[in-house]
Amino acid sequence: MKLKRVVVTGLGALTPIGNTVPEFWDGLLKGVSGAAPITRFDASQFKTKFACEVKNYDSKDHFDRKEVRKYDLFTQYAMVSTEEAIKDAGVNLEKIDPDRFGVIWGSGIGGLETFLHEVSAYAKSDGPPRFSPFFIPKMIADIAAGHISIKYGLRGPNFTTTSACASAANALVDSYNLIRLGKADMFISGGSEAAINEAGVGGFSAMHAISVRNDDPKTASRPFDKDRDGFVLGEGAGTIIFEELEHALKRGAKIYAEVVGGGLSADAYHMTSPHPEGLGAMNVMRYALEDNGHKPEEVDHINTHGTSTPLGDIAEPKAIIGLFGEHAYNISINSTKSMTGHLLGAAGAAEAIAALLAVQNDIVPPTINHFTDDPEIDNKLDFTFHKAKERKVNLALSNTFGFGGHNACVAFKKFTQ
């Protein structure tokens, strides 16, 4: 069968450096750090006392009191970014076939805040156990996709991908493939996460996964820097509207870019560490390019996973050199996590938006907070340190990797009919 072409027609974002897509993009280009002392709870006794929180967010600005009772914060974030994306895509729901419009959403953890609150209340209680009737429906990771479909009346394929930090990118790849196969016309896809609480910070701290640079939070996320000491925990959501090309053209939709590849692979190596030679990362980029017969030398930009962790930041550049050879040095590489922190299950969506906008605008956002070259990393690569770079970006990849060895890569290309 002839596969359908897939394009992007709408974007929405709620991030630590901007609560809309224009704000997010402006923050990226200016090299703004979203890291600051934690305000969500008293972190004074924790080893890590800072994170990349969403700023100036008030649920009352978006939901009535009855709705808030039903939504964990990760679901709220999903609903807010999706509302922006639907408006951006110019979707008239009365003229769209709801049976052909689906939702595939990613979240690595789901309602951690709800779980923490309910179990803590039970542990402190002396009487009979009392739990909210919303406890389970608020906590389960699939519920954001469910609420989005209910709000907009969408009856197409609907599910959630959970592959740790690759969750949102996994959702994008699944959406792309189902449209290519003719199973749907449109998807709301992306991911959300809200894990900045005692359990989230404490858990990642116990693993020694997050930075302890409490004296200087804004420079704590240091991808590819010799003195990196872990990622900075972030939160938020990103929504991307994927649409079959002819469907988009018929309704006169604006098109950001074409989706031309989606790769999935596993490291099959370790619970939390990447394959030391980046084997899974190399495979997933190759798979994404093979979808439409693109060659490695066509790639102009890679938004890397680039977490600012000791091992991950060595393995990914190795994978890039291993796949692209000499062309690797012509690719503008960056890590937007240097600014947003690590949005966990939402990272793949926020970073895909950054890659899409790089394709649309021919600008690669910077990797900030680079101070010292790491001798274990090939620093002849163009990591786009310090400042955004204007250059032709025809084809871009967005890499996302998760605990358990899950890898996902999405390829975007300038749209031409």
Coordinates of C-alpha atoms in Angstrom, one line a residue:
M1 CA 0.0 0.0 0.0
K2 CA 1.0 3.6 -0.5
L3 CA 1.7 5.2 2.8
K4 CA 0.1 8.6 3.6
R5 CA 2.2 11.7 4.2
V6 CA 2.0 13.3 7.6
V7 CA 2.4 17.0 8.5
V8 CA 2.3 19.2 11.6
T9 CA -0.5 21.7 11.8
G10 CA -0.7 22.8 15.4
L11 CA 1.5 23.3 18.5
G12 CA 1.0 23.9 22.2
A13 CA 3.5 24.2 25.0
L14 CA 3.6 24.8 28.8
T15 CA 7.2 24.8 30.0
P16 CA 9.5 26.1 32.6
I17 CA 10.6 28.9 30.3
G18 CA 7.3 29.8 28.7
N19 CA 3.6 29.0 29.0
T20 CA 2.8 29.2 25.3
V21 CA 4.7 28.2 22.2
P22 CA 5.8 31.8 21.3
E23 CA 7.0 32.3 24.9
F24 CA 8.8 29.0 24.9
W25 CA 10.5 29.6 21.6
D26 CA 11.6 33.1 22.7
G27 CA 13.1 31.7 25.9
L28 CA 15.0 29.1 23.9
L29 CA 16.5 31.6 21.5
K30 CA 17.5 33.9 24.4
G31 CA 19.1 31.1 26.3
V32 CA 16.9 31.5 29.4
S33 CA 17.3 29.0 32.2
G34 CA 14.2 27.8 33.9
A35 CA 16.0 26.5 37.0
A36 CA 15.3 28.1 40.4
P37 CA 14.8 27.2 44.0
I38 CA 11.8 24.9 44.5
T39 CA 8.6 26.7 45.5
R40 CA 6.2 23.7 45.3
F41 CA 7.2 22.3 48.7
D42 CA 9.8 22.8 51.5
A43 CA 13.0 21.4 50.0
S44 CA 15.3 22.6 52.7
Q45 CA 16.1 19.1 53.9
F46 CA 16.7 17.6 50.4
K47 CA 20.0 17.3 48.7
T48 CA 18.7 19.0 45.7
K49 CA 16.7 22.2 46.4
F50 CA 16.0 23.5 43.0
A51 CA 14.1 22.4 39.8
C52 CA 12.7 23.8 36.6
E53 CA 9.1 24.5 37.6
V54 CA 6.4 25.9 35.4
K55 CA 6.1 29.6 36.3
N56 CA 3.0 31.7 36.9
Y57 CA 0.6 28.8 36.6
D58 CA -2.8 29.0 38.3
S59 CA -5.3 26.2 37.7
K60 CA -8.1 28.6 38.3
D61 CA -7.2 30.4 35.1
H62 CA -8.0 27.3 33.1
F63 CA -10.5 25.1 35.1
D64 CA -13.4 25.5 37.4
R65 CA -13.3 24.1 40.9
K66 CA -15.1 20.9 40.0
E67 CA -12.8 20.2 37.1
V68 CA -9.7 20.7 39.2
R69 CA -10.9 18.0 41.6
K70 CA -10.7 15.5 38.8
Y71 CA -7.3 16.5 37.3
D72 CA -3.9 15.8 38.6
L73 CA -1.4 18.5 37.7
F74 CA 0.0 16.4 34.8
T75 CA -3.5 16.2 33.3
Q76 CA -4.0 19.9 33.8
Y77 CA -0.8 20.6 31.9
A78 CA -1.9 18.3 29.1
M79 CA -5.3 20.0 28.8
V80 CA -3.7 23.5 28.7
S81 CA -1.1 22.8 26.0
T82 CA -3.7 20.9 23.9
E83 CA -6.1 23.8 24.0
E84 CA -3.4 26.0 22.6
A85 CA -2.5 23.5 19.9
I86 CA -6.2 23.0 18.8
K87 CA -6.6 26.8 18.4
D88 CA -3.2 27.0 16.6
A89 CA -4.3 24.3 14.1
G90 CA -7.5 26.1 13.4
V91 CA -9.6 23.0 13.9
N92 CA -13.3 23.3 13.4
L93 CA -14.5 20.3 15.3
E94 CA -17.9 20.4 13.7
K95 CA -16.3 19.8 10.3
I96 CA -13.9 17.0 11.5
D97 CA -14.8 13.4 11.5
P98 CA -14.4 12.5 15.2
D99 CA -14.0 8.8 14.5
R100 CA -10.9 9.7 12.5
F101 CA -9.3 12.0 15.1
G102 CA -7.4 10.4 17.9
V103 CA -5.3 11.1 20.9
I104 CA -2.0 9.4 21.8
W105 CA -0.4 10.9 24.8
G106 CA 2.9 10.2 26.7
S107 CA 3.6 10.3 30.4
G108 CA 6.4 8.5 32.1
I109 CA 4.9 8.6 35.6
G110 CA 1.4 10.1 35.5
G111 CA -0.3 11.4 38.6
L112 CA 2.6 11.2 41.1
E113 CA 1.3 14.3 43.0
T114 CA -2.1 12.6 43.5
F115 CA -0.5 9.3 44.6
L116 CA 1.7 11.1 47.1
H117 CA -1.1 13.2 48.6
E118 CA -3.5 10.3 49.0
V119 CA -1.0 7.8 50.5
S120 CA 0.5 10.5 52.8
A121 CA -3.0 11.3 54.1
Y122 CA -3.7 7.6 54.7
A123 CA -0.4 7.1 56.5
K124 CA -1.1 10.0 58.9
S125 CA -4.7 8.9 59.6
D126 CA -5.6 7.1 62.8
G127 CA -9.2 6.1 61.7
P128 CA -10.6 3.9 59.0
P129 CA -9.0 4.3 55.6
R130 CA -10.4 7.2 53.5
F131 CA -9.4 7.8 49.9
S132 CA -10.8 10.2 47.4
P133 CA -13.0 8.6 44.8
F134 CA -10.9 10.4 42.2
F135 CA -7.6 8.9 43.5
I136 CA -7.3 6.2 40.9
P137 CA -8.8 8.1 37.9
K138 CA -6.5 11.1 38.7
M139 CA -3.4 9.0 39.1
I140 CA -3.4 6.6 36.2
A141 CA -1.1 7.6 33.3
D142 CA -3.6 7.1 30.6
I143 CA -6.1 9.6 32.0
A144 CA -4.8 12.7 30.2
A145 CA -5.5 11.1 26.8
G146 CA -8.9 10.2 28.1
H147 CA -9.8 13.6 29.3
I148 CA -8.6 15.2 26.0
S149 CA -10.8 12.9 24.0
I150 CA -13.8 13.6 26.2
K151 CA -13.4 17.4 26.0
Y152 CA -13.2 17.4 22.2
G153 CA -15.4 14.5 21.5
L154 CA -12.7 12.5 19.6
R155 CA -13.4 8.8 19.0
G156 CA -10.3 7.8 17.1
P157 CA -7.5 5.7 18.5
N158 CA -6.8 6.7 22.1
F159 CA -4.1 5.5 24.4
T160 CA -1.0 6.5 26.4
T161 CA 2.6 5.5 25.8
T162 CA 4.8 5.0 28.9
S163 CA 8.4 4.5 28.1
A164 CA 10.0 6.7 30.8
C165 CA 11.6 9.8 29.3
A166 CA 10.9 8.6 25.8
S167 CA 7.1 8.5 26.4
A168 CA 6.1 11.6 24.5
A169 CA 8.4 10.9 21.5
N170 CA 7.0 7.3 21.5
A171 CA 3.5 8.9 21.3
L172 CA 4.6 11.0 18.3
V173 CA 6.0 8.0 16.5
D174 CA 2.8 6.0 17.1
S175 CA 0.6 8.9 15.8
Y176 CA 2.8 9.3 12.7
N177 CA 2.6 5.6 11.9
L178 CA -1.2 5.2 12.4
I179 CA -1.8 8.2 10.1
R180 CA 0.6 6.8 7.5
L181 CA -1.3 3.5 7.6
G182 CA -4.6 5.3 7.0
K183 CA -6.0 4.5 10.4
A184 CA -6.8 8.1 11.3
D185 CA -6.7 11.6 9.8
M186 CA -5.5 13.5 12.8
F187 CA -3.9 13.0 16.2
I188 CA -3.4 15.1 19.2
S189 CA -0.1 13.9 20.4
G190 CA 2.6 14.8 22.9
G191 CA 3.2 14.4 26.6
S192 CA 3.0 15.9 30.1
E193 CA 4.6 15.4 33.5
A194 CA 4.4 17.0 36.9
A195 CA 6.8 15.2 39.2
I196 CA 8.3 18.2 41.2
N197 CA 7.2 17.1 44.6
E198 CA 8.8 15.3 47.6
A199 CA 8.6 11.9 46.0
G200 CA 9.9 12.9 42.6
V201 CA 12.8 14.9 43.9
G202 CA 13.6 12.4 46.6
G203 CA 13.4 9.5 44.3
F204 CA 15.7 10.9 41.6
S205 CA 18.0 12.3 44.3
A206 CA 18.4 8.8 45.8
M207 CA 19.5 7.6 42.4
H208 CA 22.1 10.3 42.2
A209 CA 20.5 11.3 38.9
I210 CA 19.9 15.0 39.5
S211 CA 22.2 17.9 40.0
V212 CA 23.1 19.1 43.5
R213 CA 24.4 22.5 42.3
N214 CA 22.3 24.4 44.9
D215 CA 24.6 27.4 44.9
D216 CA 23.9 28.1 41.2
P217 CA 20.7 26.5 39.9
K218 CA 20.6 28.4 36.6
T219 CA 23.9 26.9 35.5
A220 CA 23.2 23.4 36.9
S221 CA 22.0 21.8 33.7
R222 CA 25.3 21.5 31.8
P223 CA 24.9 19.1 28.9
F224 CA 28.3 17.9 27.5
D225 CA 30.2 20.0 30.1
K226 CA 33.1 18.3 32.0
D227 CA 31.6 19.3 35.3
R228 CA 28.0 18.2 34.8
D229 CA 26.6 16.4 37.8
G230 CA 23.2 15.2 36.7
F231 CA 20.0 16.5 35.2
V232 CA 17.7 19.2 36.5
L233 CA 14.1 18.0 37.1
G234 CA 11.6 19.8 35.0
E235 CA 7.8 19.7 34.3
G236 CA 5.3 20.7 31.8
A237 CA 3.6 19.6 28.6
G238 CA 3.9 19.8 24.8
T239 CA 1.1 19.1 22.2
I240 CA 1.6 18.5 18.5
I241 CA -1.2 18.1 16.0
F242 CA -0.3 15.5 13.4
E243 CA -2.4 15.4 10.3
E244 CA -2.6 13.5 7.0
L245 CA -1.4 15.8 4.3
E246 CA -4.4 15.8 2.0
H247 CA -6.7 16.3 4.9
A248 CA -4.7 19.3 6.0
L249 CA -4.7 20.8 2.5
K250 CA -8.4 20.4 2.1
R251 CA -9.2 22.4 5.1
G252 CA -6.5 25.0 4.3
A253 CA -4.4 24.4 7.4
K254 CA -1.1 26.0 7.9
I255 CA 1.8 23.5 7.9
Y256 CA 4.8 23.8 10.1
A257 CA 6.8 20.9 8.7
E258 CA 6.4 17.3 7.4
V259 CA 7.0 14.3 9.7
V260 CA 9.3 12.1 7.7
G261 CA 10.5 9.4 10.1
G262 CA 9.9 7.8 13.5
G263 CA 12.4 5.3 15.0
L264 CA 12.1 3.1 18.1
S265 CA 14.8 0.9 19.6
A266 CA 16.1 -0.6 22.8
D267 CA 19.5 -0.5 24.4
A268 CA 19.0 -3.9 26.0
Y269 CA 21.8 -3.0 28.3
H270 CA 21.0 -1.6 31.8
M271 CA 18.1 -0.4 33.9
T272 CA 19.2 3.3 34.0
S273 CA 22.5 3.6 32.1
P274 CA 22.8 4.0 28.3
H275 CA 24.7 1.6 26.1
P276 CA 28.2 2.9 26.4
E277 CA 28.8 3.0 22.7
G278 CA 25.3 4.5 22.1
L279 CA 24.2 1.4 20.1
G280 CA 20.5 1.9 20.7
A281 CA 20.8 5.6 20.0
M282 CA 22.6 5.0 16.7
N283 CA 19.9 2.4 15.7
V284 CA 17.0 4.7 16.5
M285 CA 18.3 7.6 14.4
R286 CA 19.0 5.2 11.5
Y287 CA 15.5 3.8 11.7
A288 CA 13.9 7.3 11.6
L289 CA 15.9 8.2 8.5
E290 CA 15.1 4.9 6.8
D291 CA 11.4 5.5 7.0
N292 CA 11.4 7.7 3.9
G293 CA 14.8 6.8 2.5
H294 CA 16.7 9.8 3.8
K295 CA 20.5 9.6 4.0
P296 CA 22.5 10.6 7.1
E297 CA 24.2 13.4 5.2
E298 CA 20.9 15.1 4.7
V299 CA 20.5 15.9 8.4
D300 CA 21.2 19.5 9.4
H301 CA 20.2 19.5 13.1
I302 CA 19.7 17.1 16.0
N303 CA 18.0 18.1 19.2
T304 CA 19.8 15.6 21.5
H305 CA 18.6 13.9 24.6
G306 CA 21.5 15.7 26.3
T307 CA 20.5 15.4 29.9
S308 CA 23.6 16.6 31.6
T309 CA 24.3 13.2 33.1
P310 CA 27.9 11.8 33.2
L311 CA 27.3 8.7 31.0
G312 CA 24.5 9.8 28.7
D313 CA 26.3 12.8 27.5
I314 CA 29.2 10.6 26.4
A315 CA 27.2 7.9 24.7
E316 CA 25.0 10.1 22.5
P317 CA 27.8 12.0 20.7
K318 CA 29.5 8.6 20.1
A319 CA 26.2 7.4 18.5
I320 CA 26.1 10.5 16.3
I321 CA 29.6 10.1 15.1
G322 CA 29.1 6.3 14.6
L323 CA 26.1 6.9 12.4
F324 CA 27.0 10.1 10.5
G325 CA 30.7 9.7 10.2
E326 CA 32.4 12.9 8.9
H327 CA 29.0 14.5 8.3
A328 CA 28.5 14.6 12.1
Y329 CA 30.7 17.7 12.2
N330 CA 28.3 19.5 9.8
I331 CA 25.3 19.0 12.0
S332 CA 24.2 21.6 14.5
I333 CA 23.6 19.7 17.7
N334 CA 21.9 21.1 20.8
S335 CA 20.3 20.2 24.1
T336 CA 17.4 22.4 25.1
K337 CA 17.4 20.6 28.5
S338 CA 20.2 23.1 29.3
M339 CA 17.3 25.6 29.6
T340 CA 14.1 23.7 30.4
G341 CA 15.6 21.0 32.5
H342 CA 14.4 17.4 32.0
L343 CA 10.6 17.2 31.5
L344 CA 10.7 13.5 31.8
G345 CA 7.8 12.0 29.9
A346 CA 7.0 15.3 28.4
A347 CA 10.6 15.9 27.1
G348 CA 10.0 14.3 23.7
A349 CA 7.2 16.7 23.0
A350 CA 8.8 19.9 24.1
E351 CA 12.0 19.1 22.3
A352 CA 10.2 18.0 19.1
I353 CA 8.5 21.4 19.1
A354 CA 11.9 23.0 19.4
A355 CA 13.2 20.9 16.5
L356 CA 10.1 21.7 14.4
L357 CA 10.6 25.5 15.0
A358 CA 14.2 25.1 14.1
V359 CA 13.1 23.7 10.7
Q360 CA 10.5 26.3 10.2
N361 CA 12.7 29.3 11.1
D362 CA 16.2 28.1 10.2
I363 CA 17.5 28.8 13.7
V364 CA 19.0 26.3 16.1
P365 CA 18.5 27.2 19.8
P366 CA 21.7 27.1 21.9
T367 CA 23.1 24.7 24.5
I368 CA 23.7 27.0 27.4
N369 CA 25.9 26.5 30.5
H370 CA 29.0 25.2 28.8
F371 CA 32.2 26.1 30.7
T372 CA 34.7 23.3 30.3
D373 CA 35.3 20.8 27.5
D374 CA 35.0 17.1 28.5
P375 CA 38.0 15.2 27.0
E376 CA 35.7 12.1 26.7
I377 CA 33.5 14.0 24.2
D378 CA 34.6 14.9 20.7
N379 CA 34.4 18.7 21.0
K380 CA 34.9 19.2 17.3
L381 CA 31.1 18.5 17.1
D382 CA 29.0 21.7 16.8
F383 CA 27.0 21.7 20.1
T384 CA 25.7 25.2 19.4
F385 CA 27.1 26.4 22.7
H386 CA 26.1 29.7 24.2
K387 CA 24.2 31.4 21.3
A388 CA 21.4 30.4 18.9
K389 CA 22.7 29.8 15.4
E390 CA 21.1 30.8 12.1
R391 CA 21.6 28.2 9.4
K392 CA 19.6 26.2 6.9
V393 CA 17.7 23.5 8.6
N394 CA 15.9 21.3 6.1
L395 CA 15.9 18.0 8.1
A396 CA 16.1 17.7 11.9
L397 CA 16.0 14.8 14.3
S398 CA 14.7 14.9 17.9
N399 CA 16.2 12.2 20.2
T400 CA 14.6 11.0 23.4
F401 CA 15.9 8.1 25.6
G402 CA 14.4 6.6 28.7
F403 CA 15.3 4.5 31.7
G404 CA 15.0 0.9 30.7
G405 CA 16.8 1.5 27.5
H406 CA 13.9 2.9 25.6
N407 CA 14.8 5.1 22.6
A408 CA 12.7 7.2 20.2
C409 CA 13.6 9.5 17.4
V410 CA 11.3 11.7 15.3
A411 CA 12.4 13.3 12.0
F412 CA 11.0 16.6 10.6
K413 CA 11.6 18.2 7.2
K414 CA 10.6 21.4 5.6
F415 CA 7.3 20.9 3.8
T416 CA 7.2 20.9 0.0
Q417 CA 4.2 19.7 -2.0

